[in-house]
Coordinates of C-alpha atoms in Angstrom, one line a residue:
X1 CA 1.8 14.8 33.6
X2 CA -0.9 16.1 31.2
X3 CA -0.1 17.4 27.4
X4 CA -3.1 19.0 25.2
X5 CA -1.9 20.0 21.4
X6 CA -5.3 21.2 18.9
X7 CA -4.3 21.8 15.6
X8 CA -6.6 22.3 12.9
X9 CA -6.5 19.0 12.2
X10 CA -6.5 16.8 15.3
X11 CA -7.0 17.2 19.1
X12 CA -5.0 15.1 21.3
X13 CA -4.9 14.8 25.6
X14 CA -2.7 12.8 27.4
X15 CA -2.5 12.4 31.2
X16 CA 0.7 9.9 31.4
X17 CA 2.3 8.5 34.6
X18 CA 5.6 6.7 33.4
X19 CA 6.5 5.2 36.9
X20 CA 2.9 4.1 38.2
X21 CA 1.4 1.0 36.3
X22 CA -2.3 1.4 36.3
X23 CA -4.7 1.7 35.0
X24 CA -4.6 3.0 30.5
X25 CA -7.5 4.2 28.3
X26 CA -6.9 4.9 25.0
X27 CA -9.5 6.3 22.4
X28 CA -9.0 7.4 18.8
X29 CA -10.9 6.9 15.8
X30 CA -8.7 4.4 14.3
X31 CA -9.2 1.0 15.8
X32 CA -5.8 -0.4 14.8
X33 CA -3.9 2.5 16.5
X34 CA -6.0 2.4 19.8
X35 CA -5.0 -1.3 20.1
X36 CA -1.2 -0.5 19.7
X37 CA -0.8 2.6 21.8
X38 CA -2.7 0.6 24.8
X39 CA -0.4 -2.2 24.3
X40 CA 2.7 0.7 23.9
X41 CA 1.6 2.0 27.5
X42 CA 1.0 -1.0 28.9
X43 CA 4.6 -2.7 28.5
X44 CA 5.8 0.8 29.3
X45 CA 4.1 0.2 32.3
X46 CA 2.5 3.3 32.9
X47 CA -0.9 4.7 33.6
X48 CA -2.2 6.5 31.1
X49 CA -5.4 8.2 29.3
X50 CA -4.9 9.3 25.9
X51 CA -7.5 10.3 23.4
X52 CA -7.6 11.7 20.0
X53 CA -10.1 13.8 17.6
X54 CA -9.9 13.6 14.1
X55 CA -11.5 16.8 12.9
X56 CA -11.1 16.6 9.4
X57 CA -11.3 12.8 8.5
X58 CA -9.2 12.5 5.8
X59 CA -7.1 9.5 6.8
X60 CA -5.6 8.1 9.6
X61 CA -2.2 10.1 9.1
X62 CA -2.8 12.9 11.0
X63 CA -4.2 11.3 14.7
X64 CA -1.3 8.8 14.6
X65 CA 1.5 11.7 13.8
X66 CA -0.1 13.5 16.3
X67 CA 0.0 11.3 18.7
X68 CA 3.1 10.5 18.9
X69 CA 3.9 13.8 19.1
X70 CA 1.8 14.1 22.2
X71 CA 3.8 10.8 23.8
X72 CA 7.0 12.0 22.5
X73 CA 6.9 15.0 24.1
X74 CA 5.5 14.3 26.9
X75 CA 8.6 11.3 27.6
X76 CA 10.8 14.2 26.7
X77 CA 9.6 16.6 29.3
X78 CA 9.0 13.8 31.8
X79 CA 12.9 12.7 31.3
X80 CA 14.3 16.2 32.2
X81 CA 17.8 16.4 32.0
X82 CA 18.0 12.1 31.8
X83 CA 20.2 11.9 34.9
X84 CA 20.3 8.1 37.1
X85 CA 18.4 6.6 34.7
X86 CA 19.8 3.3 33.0
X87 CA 19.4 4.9 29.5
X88 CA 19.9 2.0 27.2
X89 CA 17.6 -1.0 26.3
X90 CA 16.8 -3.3 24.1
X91 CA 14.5 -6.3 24.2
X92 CA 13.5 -8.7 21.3
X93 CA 10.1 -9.9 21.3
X94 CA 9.0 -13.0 19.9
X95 CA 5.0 -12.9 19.2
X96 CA 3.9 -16.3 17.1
X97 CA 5.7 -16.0 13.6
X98 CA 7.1 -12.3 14.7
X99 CA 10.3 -11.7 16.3
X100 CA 11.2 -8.3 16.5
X101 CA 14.1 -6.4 18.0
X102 CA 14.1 -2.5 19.8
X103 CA 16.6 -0.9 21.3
X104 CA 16.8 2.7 22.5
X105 CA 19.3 5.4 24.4
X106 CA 17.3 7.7 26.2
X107 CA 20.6 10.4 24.6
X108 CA 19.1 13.6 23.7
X109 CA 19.6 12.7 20.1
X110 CA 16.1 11.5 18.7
X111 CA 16.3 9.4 15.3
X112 CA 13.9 6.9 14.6
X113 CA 15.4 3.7 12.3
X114 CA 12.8 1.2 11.3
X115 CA 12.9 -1.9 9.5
X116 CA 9.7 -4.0 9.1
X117 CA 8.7 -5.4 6.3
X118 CA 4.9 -4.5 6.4
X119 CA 3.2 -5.9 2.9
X120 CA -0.6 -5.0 4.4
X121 CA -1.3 -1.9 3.6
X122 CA -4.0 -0.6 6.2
X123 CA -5.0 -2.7 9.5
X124 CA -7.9 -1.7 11.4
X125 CA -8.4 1.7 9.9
X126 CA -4.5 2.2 10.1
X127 CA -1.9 2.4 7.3
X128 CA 0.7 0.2 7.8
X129 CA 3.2 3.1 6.3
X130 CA 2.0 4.7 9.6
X131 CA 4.1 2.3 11.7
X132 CA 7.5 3.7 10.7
X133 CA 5.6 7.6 10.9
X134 CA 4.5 7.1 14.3
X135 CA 8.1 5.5 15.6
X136 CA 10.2 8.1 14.1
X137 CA 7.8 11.1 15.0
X138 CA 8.1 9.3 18.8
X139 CA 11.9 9.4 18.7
X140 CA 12.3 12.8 17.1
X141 CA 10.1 14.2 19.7
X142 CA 11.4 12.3 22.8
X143 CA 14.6 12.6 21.9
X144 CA 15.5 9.1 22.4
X145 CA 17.2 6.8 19.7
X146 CA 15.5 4.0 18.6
X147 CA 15.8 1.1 16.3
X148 CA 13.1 -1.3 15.0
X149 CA 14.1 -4.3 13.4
X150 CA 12.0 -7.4 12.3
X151 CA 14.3 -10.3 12.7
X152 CA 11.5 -12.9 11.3
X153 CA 7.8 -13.2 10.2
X154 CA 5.3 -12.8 8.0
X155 CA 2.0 -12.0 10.0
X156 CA 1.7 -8.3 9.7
X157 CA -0.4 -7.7 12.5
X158 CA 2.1 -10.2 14.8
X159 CA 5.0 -8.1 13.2
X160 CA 3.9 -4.3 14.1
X161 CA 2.2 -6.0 17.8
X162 CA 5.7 -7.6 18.6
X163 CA 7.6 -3.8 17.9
X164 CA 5.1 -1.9 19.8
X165 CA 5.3 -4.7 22.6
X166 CA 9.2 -4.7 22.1
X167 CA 9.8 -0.3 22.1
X168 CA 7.6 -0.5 25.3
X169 CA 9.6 -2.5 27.2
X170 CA 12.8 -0.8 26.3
X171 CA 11.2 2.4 26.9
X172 CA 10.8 1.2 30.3
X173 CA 14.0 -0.2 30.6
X174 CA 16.0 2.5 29.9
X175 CA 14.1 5.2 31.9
X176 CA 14.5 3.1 35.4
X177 CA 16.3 4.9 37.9
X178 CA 20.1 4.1 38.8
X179 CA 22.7 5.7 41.2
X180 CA 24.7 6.4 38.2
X181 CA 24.2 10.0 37.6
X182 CA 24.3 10.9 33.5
X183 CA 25.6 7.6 32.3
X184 CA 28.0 8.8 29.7
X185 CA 31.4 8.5 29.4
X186 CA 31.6 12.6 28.3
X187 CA 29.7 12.7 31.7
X188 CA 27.3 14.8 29.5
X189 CA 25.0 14.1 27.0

C-alpha cells in the first residue's frame, strides 16, 4: 500500500507492506525520528519506504505529527474491517536500564495513553515531547488503542528506543491472522 499527504507544511510517502518483512528505508530530516520509525517498521516486521519533507523548517513538530499520520492511516486502511486477526498484544521490552511496556487492541477506538518519563528535551533533532505526539497521533489515526508505559530507567534514549521497539511488536502481534472471525464478545467492534 502507498499513502502520499502534502500539506503546506510537510510532504510525506509511504509504500508499507505489513505482512512481508523486508527490506525499510526511512528518510526525514530529523535524525532521531528516522532512527525510531526504522526500528518501529522493523519490529513490525514490515517492508517499508517512508520519507518526509520538511518545507518550512520550523521544528521537528510537524514531520513527526505527520508521519504518523501517514502510518496511522495507512494501518487503518490496511486493517479493513479487523476481522481473524488476533487483535490484542502487549510485549515489555527490556533495553539496558529501560523496561518498557505496550499493549494495543486493534478495536476501532484509537486513544493513545503514554507514560515516559522523558527529562531530555530534544534527541537527535527530535523533541522528546514529540514521543507522546507521535504515539497518540498513531493511535487516533489507526484506530488502535495503545498504552506506553515505562516500568524502569533512566536513559532517555534507551527509554523512548525500548517503546518504539515494544509498540512494534505488539503492532505485529495483534494484526496476525486467526480463524477467529471479529474477536469480540459483541461479535462486533
Amino acid at each position: 500500500m502507498s499513502r502520499r499527504r502534502e500539506t503546506r507544511e510537510t510532504v510525506v510517502e509511504l509504500s508499507i507492506d505489513i505482512d512481508s518483512p523486508g527490506p525499510i528505508e526511512v528518510k526525514t530530516p530529523v535524525p532521531f525520528l528516522n532512527h525510531m520509525l526504522y526500528t518501529l517498521l522493523f519490529y513490525m516486521r514490515t517492508s517499508a519506504t517512508l520519507s518526509a519533507t520538511d518545507k518550512l523548517g520550523y521544528d521537528d513538530h510537524h514531520v513527526v505529527e505527520d508521519c504518523a499520520i501517514v502510518l496511522g492511516d495507512a494501518l487503518r486502511e490496511l486493517l479493513g474491517d479487523r476481522a481473524s486477526i488476533a487483535r490484542f498484544a502487549s510485549v515489555v521490552v527490556p533495553m539496558d536500564d529501560a523496561l518498557v511496556l505496550a499493549a494495543v487492541d486493534i478495536s476501532g477506538r484509537g486513544e493513545g495513553f503514554v507514560k515516559l518519563d522523558l527529562s531530555r528535551e530534544n534527541i537527535g533533532g527530535m523533541s522528546t515531547e514529540n514521543v507522546e505526539h507521535f504515539m497518540k497521533t498513531l493511535a487516533r489515526r489507526a484506530e488502535v488503542t495503545l498504552h506506553l508505559r515505562q516500568l524502569d530507567g533512566s536513559n532517555v534514549h534507551h527509554i523512548i528506543e525500548a517503546g518504539f521497539k515494544a509498540v512494534g511488536m505488539a503492532l505485529y502481534q495483534a494484526t496476525r491472522k486467526t480463524e477467529e472471525g471479529v474477536f469480540s464478545t459483541k461479535g462486533m467492534l
